[in-house]
XYZ file of C-alpha atoms in Angstrom:
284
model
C -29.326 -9.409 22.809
C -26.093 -7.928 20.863
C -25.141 -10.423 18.058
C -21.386 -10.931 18.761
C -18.985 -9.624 15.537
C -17.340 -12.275 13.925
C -13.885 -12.315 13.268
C -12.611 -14.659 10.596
C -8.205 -15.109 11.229
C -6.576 -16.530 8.052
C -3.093 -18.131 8.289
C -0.558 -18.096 5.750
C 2.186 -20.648 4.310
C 3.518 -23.343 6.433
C 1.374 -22.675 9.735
C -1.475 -24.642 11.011
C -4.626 -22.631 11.586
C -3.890 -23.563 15.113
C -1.853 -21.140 14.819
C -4.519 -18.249 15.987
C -5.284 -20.527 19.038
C -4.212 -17.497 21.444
C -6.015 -15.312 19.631
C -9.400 -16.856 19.206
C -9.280 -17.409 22.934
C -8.653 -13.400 23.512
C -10.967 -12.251 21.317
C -13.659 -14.338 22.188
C -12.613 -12.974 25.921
C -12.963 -9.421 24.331
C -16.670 -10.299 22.903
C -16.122 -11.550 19.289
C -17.169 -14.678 18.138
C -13.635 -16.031 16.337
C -13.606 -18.000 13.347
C -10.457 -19.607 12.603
C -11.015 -21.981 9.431
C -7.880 -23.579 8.091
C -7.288 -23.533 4.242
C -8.964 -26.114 1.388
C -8.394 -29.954 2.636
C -6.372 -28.546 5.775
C -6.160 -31.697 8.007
C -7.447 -30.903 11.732
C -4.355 -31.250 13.606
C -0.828 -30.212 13.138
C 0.337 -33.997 13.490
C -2.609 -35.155 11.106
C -0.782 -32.680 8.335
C 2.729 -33.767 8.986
C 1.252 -37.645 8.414
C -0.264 -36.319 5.294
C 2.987 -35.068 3.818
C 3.451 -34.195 0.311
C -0.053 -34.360 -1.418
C -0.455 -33.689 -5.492
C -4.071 -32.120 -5.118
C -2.912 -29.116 -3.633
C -5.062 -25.696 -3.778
C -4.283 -22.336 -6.005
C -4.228 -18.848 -4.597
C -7.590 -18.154 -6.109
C -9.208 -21.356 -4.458
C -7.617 -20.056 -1.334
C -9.387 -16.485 -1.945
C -13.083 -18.454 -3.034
C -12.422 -20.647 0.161
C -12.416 -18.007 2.513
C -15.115 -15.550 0.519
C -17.213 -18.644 0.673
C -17.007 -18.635 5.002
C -17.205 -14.915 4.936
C -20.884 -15.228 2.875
C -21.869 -17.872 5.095
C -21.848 -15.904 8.047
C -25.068 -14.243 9.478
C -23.379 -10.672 10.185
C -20.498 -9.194 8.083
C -17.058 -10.140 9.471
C -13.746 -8.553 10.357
C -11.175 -10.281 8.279
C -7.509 -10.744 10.159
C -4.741 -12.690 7.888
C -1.306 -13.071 8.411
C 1.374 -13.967 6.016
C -0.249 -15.015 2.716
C -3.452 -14.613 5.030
C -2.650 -11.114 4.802
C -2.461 -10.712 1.014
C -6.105 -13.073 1.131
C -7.604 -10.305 3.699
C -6.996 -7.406 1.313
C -8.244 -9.265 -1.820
C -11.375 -9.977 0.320
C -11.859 -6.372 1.753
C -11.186 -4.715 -1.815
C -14.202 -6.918 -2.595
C -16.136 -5.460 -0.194
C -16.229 -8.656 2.094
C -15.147 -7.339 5.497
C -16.470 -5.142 7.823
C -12.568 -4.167 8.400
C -9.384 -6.043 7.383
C -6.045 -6.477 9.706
C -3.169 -7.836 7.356
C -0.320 -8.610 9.492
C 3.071 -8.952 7.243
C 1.399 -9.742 4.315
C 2.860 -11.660 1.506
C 3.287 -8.680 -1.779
C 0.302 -7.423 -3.439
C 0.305 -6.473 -7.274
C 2.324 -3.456 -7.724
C 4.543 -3.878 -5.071
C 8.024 -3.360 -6.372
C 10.297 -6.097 -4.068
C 13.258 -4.917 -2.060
C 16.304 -6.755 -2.593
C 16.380 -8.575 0.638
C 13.181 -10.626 -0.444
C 15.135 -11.524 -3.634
C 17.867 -12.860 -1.291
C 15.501 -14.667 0.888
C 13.887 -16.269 -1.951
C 17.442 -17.740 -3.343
C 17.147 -19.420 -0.385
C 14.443 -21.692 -1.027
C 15.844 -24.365 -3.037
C 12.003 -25.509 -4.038
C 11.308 -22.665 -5.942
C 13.802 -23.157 -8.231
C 11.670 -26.655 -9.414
C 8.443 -26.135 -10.909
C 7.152 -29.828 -10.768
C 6.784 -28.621 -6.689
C 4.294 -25.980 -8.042
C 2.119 -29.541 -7.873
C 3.055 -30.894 -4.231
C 3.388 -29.369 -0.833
C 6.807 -27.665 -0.025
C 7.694 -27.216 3.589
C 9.949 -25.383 5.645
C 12.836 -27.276 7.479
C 14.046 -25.484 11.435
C 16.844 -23.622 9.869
C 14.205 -22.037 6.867
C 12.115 -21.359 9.832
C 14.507 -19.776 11.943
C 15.754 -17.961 9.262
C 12.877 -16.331 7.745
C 10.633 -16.666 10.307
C 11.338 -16.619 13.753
C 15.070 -14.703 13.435
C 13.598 -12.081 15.804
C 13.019 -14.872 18.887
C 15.798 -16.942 21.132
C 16.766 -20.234 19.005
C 14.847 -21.844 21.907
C 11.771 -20.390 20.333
C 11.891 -20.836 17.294
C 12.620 -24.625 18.055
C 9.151 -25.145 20.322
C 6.952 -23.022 17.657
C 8.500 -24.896 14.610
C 7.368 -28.108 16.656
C 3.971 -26.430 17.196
C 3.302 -24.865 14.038
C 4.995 -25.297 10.849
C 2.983 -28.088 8.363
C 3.543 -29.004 4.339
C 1.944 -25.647 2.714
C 0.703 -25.736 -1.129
C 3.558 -25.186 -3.669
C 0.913 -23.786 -6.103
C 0.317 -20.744 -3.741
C 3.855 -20.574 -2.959
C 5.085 -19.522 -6.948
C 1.799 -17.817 -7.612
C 3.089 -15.418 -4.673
C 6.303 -15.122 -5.446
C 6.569 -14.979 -9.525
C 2.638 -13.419 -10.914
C 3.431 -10.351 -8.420
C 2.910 -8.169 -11.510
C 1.827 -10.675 -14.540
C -1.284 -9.556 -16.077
C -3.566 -12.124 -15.102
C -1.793 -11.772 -11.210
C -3.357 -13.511 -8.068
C -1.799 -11.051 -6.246
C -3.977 -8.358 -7.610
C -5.620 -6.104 -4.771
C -8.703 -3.582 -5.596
C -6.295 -1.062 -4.386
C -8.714 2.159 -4.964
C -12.360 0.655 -3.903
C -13.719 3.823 -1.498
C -16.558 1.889 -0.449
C -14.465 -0.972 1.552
C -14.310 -1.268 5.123
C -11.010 0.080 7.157
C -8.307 -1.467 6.551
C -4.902 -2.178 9.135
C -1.497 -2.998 7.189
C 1.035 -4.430 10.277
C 4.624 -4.926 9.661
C 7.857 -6.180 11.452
C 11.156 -4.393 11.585
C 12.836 -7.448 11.509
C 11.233 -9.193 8.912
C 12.759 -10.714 6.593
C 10.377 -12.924 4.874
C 8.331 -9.797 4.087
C 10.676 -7.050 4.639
C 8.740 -3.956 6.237
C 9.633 -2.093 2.904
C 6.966 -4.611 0.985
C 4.589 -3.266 3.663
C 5.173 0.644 3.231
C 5.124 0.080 -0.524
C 1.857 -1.922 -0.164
C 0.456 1.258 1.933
C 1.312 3.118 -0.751
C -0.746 2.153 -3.327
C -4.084 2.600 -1.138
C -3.825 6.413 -1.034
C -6.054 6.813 -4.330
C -8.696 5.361 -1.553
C -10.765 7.580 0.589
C -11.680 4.817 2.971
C -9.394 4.124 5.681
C -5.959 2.696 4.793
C -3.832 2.672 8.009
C -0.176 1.275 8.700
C 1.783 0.355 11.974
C 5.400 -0.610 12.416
C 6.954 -2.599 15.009
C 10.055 -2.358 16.308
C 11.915 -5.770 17.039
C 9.162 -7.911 15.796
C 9.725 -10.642 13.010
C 7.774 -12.578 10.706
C 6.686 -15.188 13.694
C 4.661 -12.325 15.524
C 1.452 -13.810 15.779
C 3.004 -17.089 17.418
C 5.695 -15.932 19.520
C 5.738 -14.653 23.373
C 5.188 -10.983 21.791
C 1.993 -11.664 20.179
C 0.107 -10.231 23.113
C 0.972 -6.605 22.440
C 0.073 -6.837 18.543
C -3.342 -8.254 19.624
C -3.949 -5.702 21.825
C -3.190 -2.954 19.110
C -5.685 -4.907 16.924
C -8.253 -4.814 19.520
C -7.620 -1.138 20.331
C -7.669 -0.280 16.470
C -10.929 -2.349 16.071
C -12.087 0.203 18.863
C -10.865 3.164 17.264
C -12.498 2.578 13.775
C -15.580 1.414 15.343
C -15.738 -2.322 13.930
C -16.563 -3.755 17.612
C -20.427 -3.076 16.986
C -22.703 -5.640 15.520
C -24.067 -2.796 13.095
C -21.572 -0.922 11.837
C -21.217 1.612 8.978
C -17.985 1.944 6.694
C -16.191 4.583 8.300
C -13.957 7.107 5.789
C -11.200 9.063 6.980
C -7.612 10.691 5.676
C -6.408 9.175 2.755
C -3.592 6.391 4.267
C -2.898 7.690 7.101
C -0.541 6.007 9.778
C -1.849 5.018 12.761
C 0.633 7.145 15.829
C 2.249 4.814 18.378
């Protein structure tokens, strides 16, 4: 009997890990065995986290990283890593490690070296709770017109009302500056083993209309992996915002996933790193 391939889905800021709900159901459809863990002291429900509220124990980047490494190692065959978000900047720190069979970041959150376009700047001038350091120490959340905003600005308002509802919890403020200050600090948490040949393939998935991470931070991030011979590859969506693994399109960005998956051959239970042309785009 075939061992099925794990697939380990990593949320970002302000989402429940409910959030991949859809998507462990397809891929365990497709043959995969999903593993959707939510982050350190994640409560179990979306309602549960909302109750919970601001909380002063709240998790670092790096604990993050070590949470996730820790489910990857605990898992009897090697995993495909898919991260969205902040998830997505935690998948590429895990595959430059060597941890994943392959890695899908879907609008991830900037890695080291990653010089911002304005438009981020404006977006975060709009987040009044980064501009108070005691909520590095508490959760920050998003109110519906953040959300709508930054989020789900490519969806009806309708939308964006019924996932904010669904979705959106209190996130850690910790993670929140470490992202968005220590991009290029010495000591960054955003720092990505950029140039590791040995990983797995690698998938870097933005939205046109982004505008929490602008589909320039994405290109620029795709950049940086072509001192890499192992498989760096980069798709662009037209019309699709920051909310695209939630909202009614996230059908067709699983099933480019899935067909990806196929076309680097990470469906397999064994599998061999693959190499190919230094960060190339995938057509389509």
């Amino acid at each position: 009997m075939v061992r099925r391939t794990p697939v380990v889905f990593i949320h970002g800021l302000w989402l429940h890990s409910s959030c991949w709900d859809a998507w462990t159901r397809r891929f365990l459809a497709e043959g995969f065995a999903p593993v959707a863990t939510g982050w350190p002291g994640e409560p179990a429900t979306v309602a549960e986290a909302r109750r919970q509220g601001t909380c002063r124990d709240v998790p670092g980047l790096d604990d993050v990283v070590n949470h996730y490494a820790s489910v990857v190692r605990s898992l009897d065959t090697t995993p495909v890593l898919i991260g969205h978000s902040l998830g997505g900047l935690i998948v590429q720190r895990l595959m430059g490690k060597g941890l994943g069979r392959s890695g899908v970041a879907m609008t991830s959150a900037p890695i080291k070296g990653v010089e911002l376009p304005s438009p981020y700047a404006e977006f975060i001038a709009r987040f009044p709770s980064l501009a108070h350091p005691e909520n590095m120490a508490r959760s920050t959340e998003l109110n519906a017109g953040q959300f709508r905003y930054a989020v789900a600005n490519a969806v009806t308002q309708e939308e964006s009302a019924d996932l904010f509802e669904r979705f959106t919890i209190p996130s850690p403020g910790r993670t929140l500056f470490e992202a968005a200050f220590t991009g290029n600090t010495r000591n960054s948490r955003s720092f990505v083993d950029t140039g590791n040949p040995n990983r797995g393939p690698l998938l870097l998935i933005s939205g046109k209309e982004d505008r929490l991470v602008p589909d320039a931070i994405t290109r620029a991030a795709h950049r940086l992996y072509s001192a890499s011979t192992a498989v760096t590859d980069l798709k662009e969506f037209a019309g699709r915002g920051h909310s695209m693994i939630i909202d009614s399109g996230w059908p067709m960005i699983a099933d480019y996933v899935l067909n990806w998956l196929e076309r680097v051959g990470t469906r397999a239970a064994s599998h061999a790193f693959k190499t190919g042309p230094v960060a190339t785009k995938v057509p389509g």
